[in-house]
Coordinates of C-alpha atoms in Angstrom, one line a residue:
Chain A
M1375 CA 28.8 -5.9 18.0
P1376 CA 32.8 -6.7 18.7
N1377 CA 34.7 -8.2 15.9
T1378 CA 35.2 -11.8 16.3
T1379 CA 37.2 -13.0 13.2
K1380 CA 40.9 -13.8 14.2
H1381 CA 42.6 -10.2 13.3
H1382 CA 40.8 -7.8 15.7
P1383 CA 41.9 -4.7 15.6
A1384 CA 44.2 -3.5 18.2
K1385 CA 44.8 -0.3 20.5
F1386 CA 47.9 1.2 22.0
W1387 CA 49.8 1.5 19.1
D1388 CA 51.2 4.7 16.6
P1389 CA 52.4 4.4 13.2
E1390 CA 56.1 4.7 12.7
G1391 CA 57.1 5.8 9.6
D1392 CA 57.1 2.4 7.9
S1393 CA 56.4 0.4 10.8
I1394 CA 54.3 0.8 14.1
Q1395 CA 54.8 0.8 17.3
C1396 CA 52.9 -1.2 20.0
W1397 CA 52.9 0.8 23.4
L1398 CA 50.9 -1.7 25.4
C1399 CA 54.0 -3.1 27.2
P1400 CA 57.4 -1.0 28.3
H1401 CA 59.2 -3.3 25.3
R1402 CA 57.4 -1.0 23.1
C1403 CA 57.9 -3.0 20.0
T1404 CA 58.6 -1.7 16.5
L1405 CA 56.8 -4.3 13.9
S1406 CA 56.8 -4.2 10.2
E1407 CA 54.1 -5.5 8.2
G1408 CA 53.8 -9.3 9.4
Q1409 CA 55.7 -9.0 11.8
R1410 CA 54.6 -10.7 15.9
G1411 CA 55.4 -8.7 19.0
L1412 CA 57.2 -10.2 21.6
C1413 CA 54.1 -11.3 23.2
L1414 CA 53.6 -13.5 19.8
V1415 CA 49.8 -12.0 19.7
R1416 CA 50.2 -8.6 18.1
T1417 CA 51.0 -8.4 14.7
V1418 CA 50.8 -6.1 12.0
I1419 CA 48.3 -6.6 9.1
D1420 CA 47.9 -4.0 6.3
G1421 CA 49.7 -1.2 8.2
K1422 CA 47.5 -1.8 11.4
L1423 CA 48.3 -3.6 14.9
V1424 CA 46.1 -6.5 15.3
S1425 CA 45.6 -9.0 17.9
T1426 CA 45.2 -12.3 17.0
V1427 CA 44.0 -13.9 19.7
Y1428 CA 40.4 -11.6 20.5
A1429 CA 37.5 -13.7 21.2
L1430 CA 39.5 -16.9 20.8
P1431 CA 40.6 -18.4 24.2
S1432 CA 42.7 -21.4 24.9
A1433 CA 41.4 -22.2 28.2
L1434 CA 37.9 -21.7 30.1
R1435 CA 37.2 -23.2 33.3
V1436 CA 35.3 -22.2 36.5
D1437 CA 37.8 -22.0 39.3
P1438 CA 37.8 -21.1 43.0
I1439 CA 39.0 -17.7 43.4
E1440 CA 41.5 -19.2 45.9
K1441 CA 43.2 -20.8 43.2
K1442 CA 44.3 -17.4 41.3
P1443 CA 45.3 -16.9 44.2
L1444 CA 42.8 -14.3 45.4
Y1445 CA 42.7 -14.7 49.6
H1446 CA 41.0 -11.6 50.3
F1447 CA 38.6 -11.0 47.8
L1448 CA 35.6 -12.9 47.8
P1449 CA 36.5 -16.0 49.6
G1450 CA 34.9 -19.3 48.7
S1451 CA 33.4 -17.7 45.6
Q1452 CA 34.0 -19.5 42.1
S1453 CA 35.4 -17.2 39.2
F1454 CA 34.9 -18.0 35.6
S1455 CA 38.6 -18.2 34.4
L1456 CA 40.1 -17.7 30.8
G1457 CA 43.1 -17.2 29.3
T1458 CA 44.1 -17.1 25.8
Q1459 CA 47.9 -17.6 24.4
G1460 CA 51.2 -15.9 24.5
C1461 CA 53.0 -13.6 26.9
N1462 CA 55.0 -10.5 27.2
L1463 CA 57.9 -11.9 29.2
K1464 CA 59.8 -15.0 28.8
C1465 CA 60.4 -16.5 32.0
E1466 CA 62.3 -19.4 31.8
F1467 CA 60.7 -21.0 34.7
C1468 CA 57.0 -20.2 33.4
Q1469 CA 54.5 -22.8 34.8
N1470 CA 51.7 -21.9 32.0
W1471 CA 54.4 -22.5 29.3
H1472 CA 52.1 -24.7 27.1
L1473 CA 49.9 -21.3 27.2
S1474 CA 52.6 -18.5 27.2
T1475 CA 54.6 -19.7 24.3
Q1476 CA 51.9 -20.5 21.6
Y1477 CA 49.6 -18.4 19.2
G1478 CA 47.5 -19.4 16.7
H1479 CA 46.6 -22.4 17.7
A1480 CA 43.1 -21.5 19.2
T1481 CA 40.2 -21.8 16.8
V1482 CA 37.0 -21.9 19.2
Q1483 CA 35.8 -18.5 19.2
V1484 CA 33.8 -17.0 22.0
S1485 CA 32.4 -13.6 21.9
P1486 CA 32.6 -11.3 25.2
E1487 CA 29.1 -11.6 25.2
E1488 CA 29.3 -15.4 25.5
I1489 CA 31.7 -15.2 28.0
V1490 CA 29.4 -12.8 30.2
S1491 CA 26.4 -15.2 29.6
E1492 CA 28.3 -18.4 30.4
A1493 CA 29.8 -16.8 33.7
L1494 CA 26.2 -15.8 34.9
K1495 CA 24.8 -19.1 33.7
A1496 CA 27.8 -21.0 35.9
E1497 CA 26.6 -18.4 38.6
C1498 CA 30.1 -17.3 39.1
D1499 CA 31.2 -14.5 41.0
S1500 CA 33.6 -12.8 39.1
I1501 CA 35.2 -13.2 35.7
A1502 CA 39.0 -14.0 35.7
F1503 CA 41.8 -13.0 33.0
T1504 CA 44.6 -15.6 34.1
Y1505 CA 46.3 -18.8 33.1
N1506 CA 48.6 -16.6 30.2
E1507 CA 48.9 -12.9 30.5
P1508 CA 45.9 -10.7 30.4
I1509 CA 47.8 -7.7 29.3
I1510 CA 48.5 -8.8 25.9
F1511 CA 44.9 -10.1 25.2
A1512 CA 44.0 -6.4 26.4
E1513 CA 41.1 -5.7 23.8
Y1514 CA 39.2 -8.7 24.5
A1515 CA 39.5 -8.4 28.4
M1516 CA 38.4 -4.8 27.9
D1517 CA 35.4 -5.6 25.8
I1518 CA 34.7 -8.3 28.4
R1519 CA 35.1 -6.4 31.6
D1520 CA 32.4 -3.3 29.8
L1521 CA 29.8 -6.3 29.3
A1522 CA 30.5 -8.1 32.7
S1523 CA 30.1 -4.3 34.3
K1524 CA 26.5 -3.7 33.0
A1525 CA 25.8 -7.4 33.9
G1526 CA 27.4 -6.5 37.5
I1527 CA 30.4 -9.2 37.6
P1528 CA 33.3 -7.6 38.8
C1529 CA 36.7 -8.7 36.7
I1530 CA 39.6 -9.9 38.2
M1531 CA 43.2 -10.3 36.5
V1532 CA 46.2 -12.1 37.4
T1533 CA 49.1 -10.4 35.6
N1534 CA 52.5 -9.9 35.7
G1535 CA 51.9 -6.0 35.6
Y1536 CA 54.1 -5.2 32.8
I1537 CA 52.1 -2.7 31.2
T1538 CA 52.7 1.0 30.2
P1539 CA 51.4 4.0 32.4
K1540 CA 49.6 5.0 29.2
A1541 CA 47.7 1.8 28.6
R1542 CA 47.2 0.9 32.1
K1543 CA 44.5 3.4 32.7
D1544 CA 42.7 1.6 29.9
V1545 CA 43.1 -1.6 31.1
F1546 CA 43.2 -1.9 34.2
K1547 CA 40.1 0.6 34.3
G1548 CA 37.0 -0.9 36.1
I1549 CA 38.7 -4.0 37.6
K1550 CA 38.2 -4.7 40.6
A1551 CA 41.3 -7.2 42.0
V1552 CA 44.7 -8.0 41.0
N1553 CA 47.4 -10.7 41.9
I1554 CA 50.6 -9.2 40.4
D1555 CA 53.5 -11.5 40.0
L1556 CA 56.4 -10.4 41.6
K1557 CA 59.1 -12.7 40.5
A1558 CA 62.1 -11.4 41.8
F1559 CA 63.3 -8.2 43.6
S1560 CA 66.1 -7.5 41.5
N1561 CA 66.7 -5.9 38.0
E1562 CA 69.2 -8.4 36.7
L1563 CA 67.2 -11.3 38.0
Y1564 CA 64.3 -9.8 36.1
M1565 CA 66.3 -9.3 32.6
K1566 CA 68.2 -12.5 33.0
Y1567 CA 65.0 -14.8 33.8
T1568 CA 62.3 -13.1 32.0
G1569 CA 63.4 -10.5 29.5
A1570 CA 61.8 -7.8 31.2
Q1571 CA 62.3 -4.8 33.7
L1572 CA 61.7 -4.8 37.7
D1573 CA 60.7 -1.2 37.8
P1574 CA 57.5 -1.1 35.2
V1575 CA 56.0 -3.9 37.6
L1576 CA 56.7 -2.4 40.6
N1577 CA 54.9 0.9 39.2
T1578 CA 51.8 -1.1 38.5
I1579 CA 51.6 -2.6 42.3
K1580 CA 51.8 0.9 43.2
W1581 CA 49.3 2.4 40.8
C1582 CA 46.8 -0.1 41.3
I1583 CA 47.0 0.5 45.4
E1584 CA 46.8 4.0 45.1
E1585 CA 44.2 3.6 42.4
G1586 CA 42.2 1.4 45.2
I1587 CA 41.9 -1.7 43.4
H1588 CA 42.4 -4.8 45.7
T1589 CA 45.9 -5.8 45.2
E1590 CA 47.4 -9.1 46.1
I1591 CA 51.3 -9.9 45.3
T1592 CA 52.4 -13.1 44.6
T1593 CA 56.3 -14.5 44.3
L1594 CA 57.4 -17.6 43.0
I1595 CA 60.2 -19.1 45.2
I1596 CA 62.9 -20.6 42.9
P1597 CA 65.5 -22.3 44.7
G1598 CA 69.0 -21.0 44.3
V1599 CA 67.2 -18.0 42.2
N1600 CA 65.1 -15.6 43.8
D1601 CA 65.2 -17.4 47.2
D1602 CA 68.3 -15.0 48.9
P1603 CA 67.1 -13.8 52.0
E1604 CA 68.5 -10.6 51.5
M1605 CA 66.5 -10.2 48.2
I1606 CA 63.4 -11.5 50.1
Q1607 CA 63.7 -9.1 52.6
K1608 CA 64.2 -6.2 50.4
E1609 CA 60.8 -7.0 48.6
C1610 CA 59.1 -7.4 51.7
Q1611 CA 60.4 -4.2 53.0
W1612 CA 59.3 -2.4 49.5
I1613 CA 55.8 -4.1 50.0
S1614 CA 55.6 -2.8 53.2
K1615 CA 56.5 0.7 52.5
H1616 CA 54.3 1.0 49.2
C1617 CA 51.5 -1.1 50.0
G1618 CA 51.1 -1.5 53.6
N1619 CA 50.7 -4.3 55.8
D1620 CA 47.6 -5.7 55.1
V1621 CA 48.6 -6.7 51.5
A1622 CA 48.3 -10.2 51.0
L1623 CA 51.9 -12.0 50.1
H1624 CA 51.5 -15.7 48.3
I1625 CA 54.7 -17.2 48.7
S1626 CA 54.4 -19.9 45.9
A1627 CA 56.7 -23.4 45.4
F1628 CA 58.1 -23.7 42.3
H1629 CA 58.0 -27.1 40.5
P1630 CA 60.7 -27.6 37.8
D1631 CA 59.2 -26.8 34.3
Y1632 CA 59.7 -25.5 31.0
K1633 CA 63.1 -25.1 30.8
M1634 CA 64.0 -24.8 34.5
K1635 CA 63.6 -28.4 34.7
D1636 CA 66.9 -29.5 36.3
Y1637 CA 66.1 -27.2 39.1
P1638 CA 64.7 -28.6 42.1
R1639 CA 61.7 -28.2 43.6
T1640 CA 61.2 -25.4 46.4
S1641 CA 61.8 -27.6 49.9
R1642 CA 59.7 -26.4 52.7
S1643 CA 62.7 -25.3 54.9
I1644 CA 62.9 -22.4 51.9
L1645 CA 59.2 -21.5 52.3
I1646 CA 59.5 -21.1 56.1
R1647 CA 62.1 -18.9 55.8
C1648 CA 60.9 -16.6 52.8
N1649 CA 57.4 -16.9 55.0
E1650 CA 58.9 -15.6 58.3
I1651 CA 61.4 -13.3 56.7
A1652 CA 57.9 -11.4 55.4
K1653 CA 56.2 -11.8 58.6
K1654 CA 59.7 -9.8 60.4
C1655 CA 59.0 -7.4 57.8
G1656 CA 55.7 -6.5 59.5
L1657 CA 53.3 -8.2 56.7
K1658 CA 50.1 -9.3 58.2
Y1659 CA 48.9 -11.7 55.6
T1660 CA 51.4 -14.0 53.9
Y1661 CA 50.5 -17.3 52.1
V1662 CA 52.3 -20.4 51.6
G1663 CA 50.8 -21.8 48.0
N1664 CA 51.6 -24.8 45.7
Y1665 CA 52.8 -26.7 49.2
P1666 CA 50.9 -28.9 51.5
G1667 CA 50.8 -28.2 55.5
F1668 CA 50.8 -24.7 56.0
D1669 CA 48.8 -23.0 58.1
N1670 CA 46.7 -20.6 55.3
N1671 CA 44.3 -19.6 57.5
T1672 CA 43.3 -15.7 58.1
Y1673 CA 43.8 -14.5 61.1
C1674 CA 42.7 -11.2 63.1
P1675 CA 46.4 -9.7 63.9
Q1676 CA 43.8 -7.8 66.5
C1677 CA 42.7 -10.7 68.6
G1678 CA 44.3 -13.6 66.8
E1679 CA 40.7 -15.0 65.9
I1680 CA 40.5 -16.9 62.6
I1681 CA 38.4 -15.0 59.9
L1682 CA 38.7 -17.1 57.4
K1683 CA 39.6 -21.1 57.9
R1684 CA 41.0 -22.3 54.3
D1685 CA 41.6 -26.2 53.9
L1686 CA 42.7 -26.1 50.1
Y1687 CA 39.7 -24.7 48.4
H1688 CA 37.3 -25.0 51.2
I1689 CA 36.4 -22.0 52.7
E1690 CA 34.9 -21.3 56.1
G1691 CA 34.4 -17.7 56.6
N1692 CA 33.5 -15.2 59.9
A1693 CA 32.2 -12.3 58.0
S1694 CA 30.8 -11.0 61.5
H1695 CA 34.0 -10.6 62.5
M1696 CA 34.0 -7.4 65.0
H1697 CA 37.6 -5.8 64.3
K1698 CA 38.9 -4.3 60.8
S1699 CA 39.5 -7.2 58.4
P1700 CA 41.3 -6.7 55.0
I1701 CA 38.8 -9.1 53.1
I1702 CA 36.3 -8.3 50.7
W1703 CA 33.4 -10.0 50.9
S1704 CA 31.2 -8.5 48.3
V1705 CA 31.3 -5.8 45.9
S1706 CA 28.8 -3.2 44.9
Chain B
M500 CA 40.3 -52.0 46.2
K501 CA 41.7 -52.6 49.6
F502 CA 43.4 -49.3 51.4
S503 CA 46.0 -51.1 53.2
K504 CA 47.1 -52.6 50.1
F505 CA 47.2 -49.9 48.5
K506 CA 48.7 -47.7 51.1
E507 CA 51.9 -50.3 51.1
A508 CA 51.9 -50.3 46.9
V509 CA 52.6 -46.4 47.6
L510 CA 54.6 -46.3 50.6
S511 CA 57.1 -48.9 49.8
P512 CA 58.4 -47.9 46.8
F513 CA 58.7 -44.2 48.1
D514 CA 60.2 -45.0 51.5
K515 CA 62.8 -47.0 49.3
L516 CA 63.2 -43.8 47.1
Q517 CA 64.0 -42.2 50.4
S518 CA 66.2 -44.5 51.8
E519 CA 68.5 -44.0 48.4
S520 CA 68.5 -40.5 48.8
G521 CA 70.0 -41.4 52.5
E522 CA 70.0 -38.6 54.8
E523 CA 70.8 -35.9 52.1
F524 CA 67.0 -35.3 51.1
L525 CA 65.3 -32.0 52.0
E526 CA 62.1 -32.6 50.1
L527 CA 60.3 -35.2 48.2
M528 CA 57.4 -34.3 46.8
V529 CA 54.7 -35.8 44.8
E530 CA 54.2 -33.6 41.9
T531 CA 51.7 -35.3 39.9
I532 CA 49.8 -38.5 39.6
V533 CA 49.2 -40.0 36.0
L534 CA 46.3 -42.7 35.9
E535 CA 47.3 -45.0 32.6
D536 CA 45.3 -48.0 31.4
D537 CA 46.6 -51.2 30.4
N538 CA 48.1 -49.8 27.5
A539 CA 49.7 -47.1 29.1
K540 CA 47.2 -44.6 28.2
E541 CA 46.8 -41.5 30.3
L542 CA 43.3 -41.8 31.8
A543 CA 43.7 -38.2 34.0
V544 CA 46.2 -36.3 35.9
L545 CA 45.9 -35.5 39.5
N546 CA 47.9 -32.8 41.5
G547 CA 50.1 -34.5 44.2
W548 CA 50.2 -31.6 46.5
E549 CA 46.3 -31.3 46.6
Y550 CA 46.6 -34.8 48.3
S551 CA 49.1 -33.4 50.7
L552 CA 52.2 -36.1 49.2
S553 CA 54.8 -34.7 50.7
R554 CA 58.3 -35.5 52.9
S555 CA 60.5 -32.8 54.1
R556 CA 63.3 -33.2 56.5
H557 CA 64.8 -30.5 58.4
W558 CA 69.0 -30.1 58.2
D559 CA 71.5 -27.3 59.8
K560 CA 74.8 -26.6 60.2
E561 CA 74.0 -27.8 64.3
Q562 CA 73.2 -31.0 63.0
E563 CA 69.5 -30.6 63.8
N564 CA 68.3 -33.4 61.3
Y565 CA 64.3 -34.4 61.5
I566 CA 61.4 -35.3 59.6
M567 CA 59.5 -31.9 60.0
Y568 CA 56.5 -33.1 57.7
D569 CA 55.2 -36.2 56.5
G570 CA 52.0 -36.1 54.4
F571 CA 51.7 -39.8 53.6
S572 CA 48.8 -40.1 55.9
D573 CA 45.7 -42.5 55.9
N574 CA 43.9 -39.7 55.4
H575 CA 45.9 -38.3 52.3
L576 CA 46.2 -41.5 50.7
E577 CA 42.6 -42.4 51.4
E578 CA 41.7 -39.4 49.5
L579 CA 43.7 -40.2 46.5
L580 CA 42.3 -43.8 46.8
E581 CA 38.8 -42.5 46.7
D582 CA 39.5 -40.1 44.1
I583 CA 41.3 -42.9 41.5
E584 CA 38.4 -45.3 42.5
E585 CA 35.9 -42.3 40.9
T586 CA 37.3 -42.9 37.2
E587 CA 35.4 -43.6 34.8
I588 CA 37.6 -46.1 34.0
I589 CA 39.8 -47.9 36.2
P590 CA 43.1 -47.2 36.0
A591 CA 46.0 -50.3 35.6
R592 CA 48.5 -48.4 37.1
I593 CA 49.5 -45.1 38.6
V594 CA 52.5 -43.1 38.0
L595 CA 54.1 -40.8 40.7
N596 CA 56.0 -38.2 39.2
I597 CA 58.4 -37.3 42.5
E598 CA 60.4 -34.0 42.7
G599 CA 62.7 -33.0 45.1
M600 CA 65.9 -31.3 46.6
N601 CA 68.9 -32.6 48.2
D602 CA 71.2 -30.9 51.0
L603 CA 73.0 -29.3 48.3
E604 CA 69.8 -27.7 47.0
E605 CA 70.2 -29.8 44.0
A606 CA 66.9 -31.3 41.8
I607 CA 65.8 -34.8 42.6
H608 CA 63.5 -36.4 39.7
K609 CA 62.0 -39.9 40.6
K610 CA 59.3 -41.8 38.9
I611 CA 57.4 -44.5 40.9
I612 CA 55.2 -47.0 39.1
V613 CA 52.5 -48.6 41.0
E614 CA 50.3 -51.5 38.9
L615 CA 47.0 -51.2 40.6
S616 CA 46.2 -54.8 38.8
K617 CA 48.4 -56.5 41.1
I618 CA 47.2 -55.0 44.2
N619 CA 43.4 -56.2 42.9
D620 CA 44.7 -59.7 42.4

């Protein structure tokens, strides 16, 4: 029976002299008694690293899977979605900052068993770790994933991909689909706006593809920050080379939030431009999110027929389409 | 609530806002729609882009200049009105929070308040 107290033993750390070192994410925080990691939710109590968000979700909701966004995985299904608090990145443009910058405010305990049973009760086809960064609530997510797997429910992660290779093997084990945020294709921008580095994220994307985890990528386009056509082109060329042209790329519109309230909302022209660049780089499945009026249907690249018709979260699928399609209709 | 009156109440301040932004606006998007009661207490918040409430202008150096997307169609506004009328307490007003961009890629932040109780009169 998992421990559901407010301090749950954490994995992914080693003692280091009088301190401990957490190696869950590449920040590798060295922490003394009582100190919190950069993620805000992993702290040292009695010389041991603990998670302060285990079984303490701050958001629980049944969402269309398209909202994650995952467009090529169990389309039209509902996903039992949960998130906690904190984050290991410090994005100034965070669109979920109410969760990512908080800690210690969740009070309602929901055990992994209850999550799985609620997901079954709600007739959801998957459980999604989302809203804030799932990597930082790894222990909770892993316990849910193990129980969900026994119950035949696939788990998915919406993540920034900022994790060490050593922890990744355990945390991503058994995860069936991921959407990874690729926030900019520049280490300088990553450092400036998120406090993290680009390479570990790219490594996670490549690793997920190699491991056969269904992978989709999202880039939030912020005017004047990461919308430079040359950078977008480099990103798309990298995706094409390392992930193949069948991977879905979600080009998402930024709305002013958190520390970037003075920035403009992404305009339609910028989104069109980014989408065109992605297509020119060979990516077959690009979608524009957080913005109305774009054709986000999935077309067969061979014959042009619609495989999936999307109207916001209303989906009409053509599972019997005769050509090879990137869509995963069911999980065994 | 009569649709034609609702439409006019939303569109006329929006059109005015657009003309105030002159030829410079590239993007005006209703980000959120806040439903409030008589005491300005928030009843619900709706996501503007889910109703496609956006207007975009194309502009380039060759002086091509035209409205390339206008989501303020009857269908979209009707969907919004239906959702407003489905709320448990009929709101007294709606606040449209508008975000946008001008052709210098600077931010536009505006707010439109539509007094529904006056429309009902």
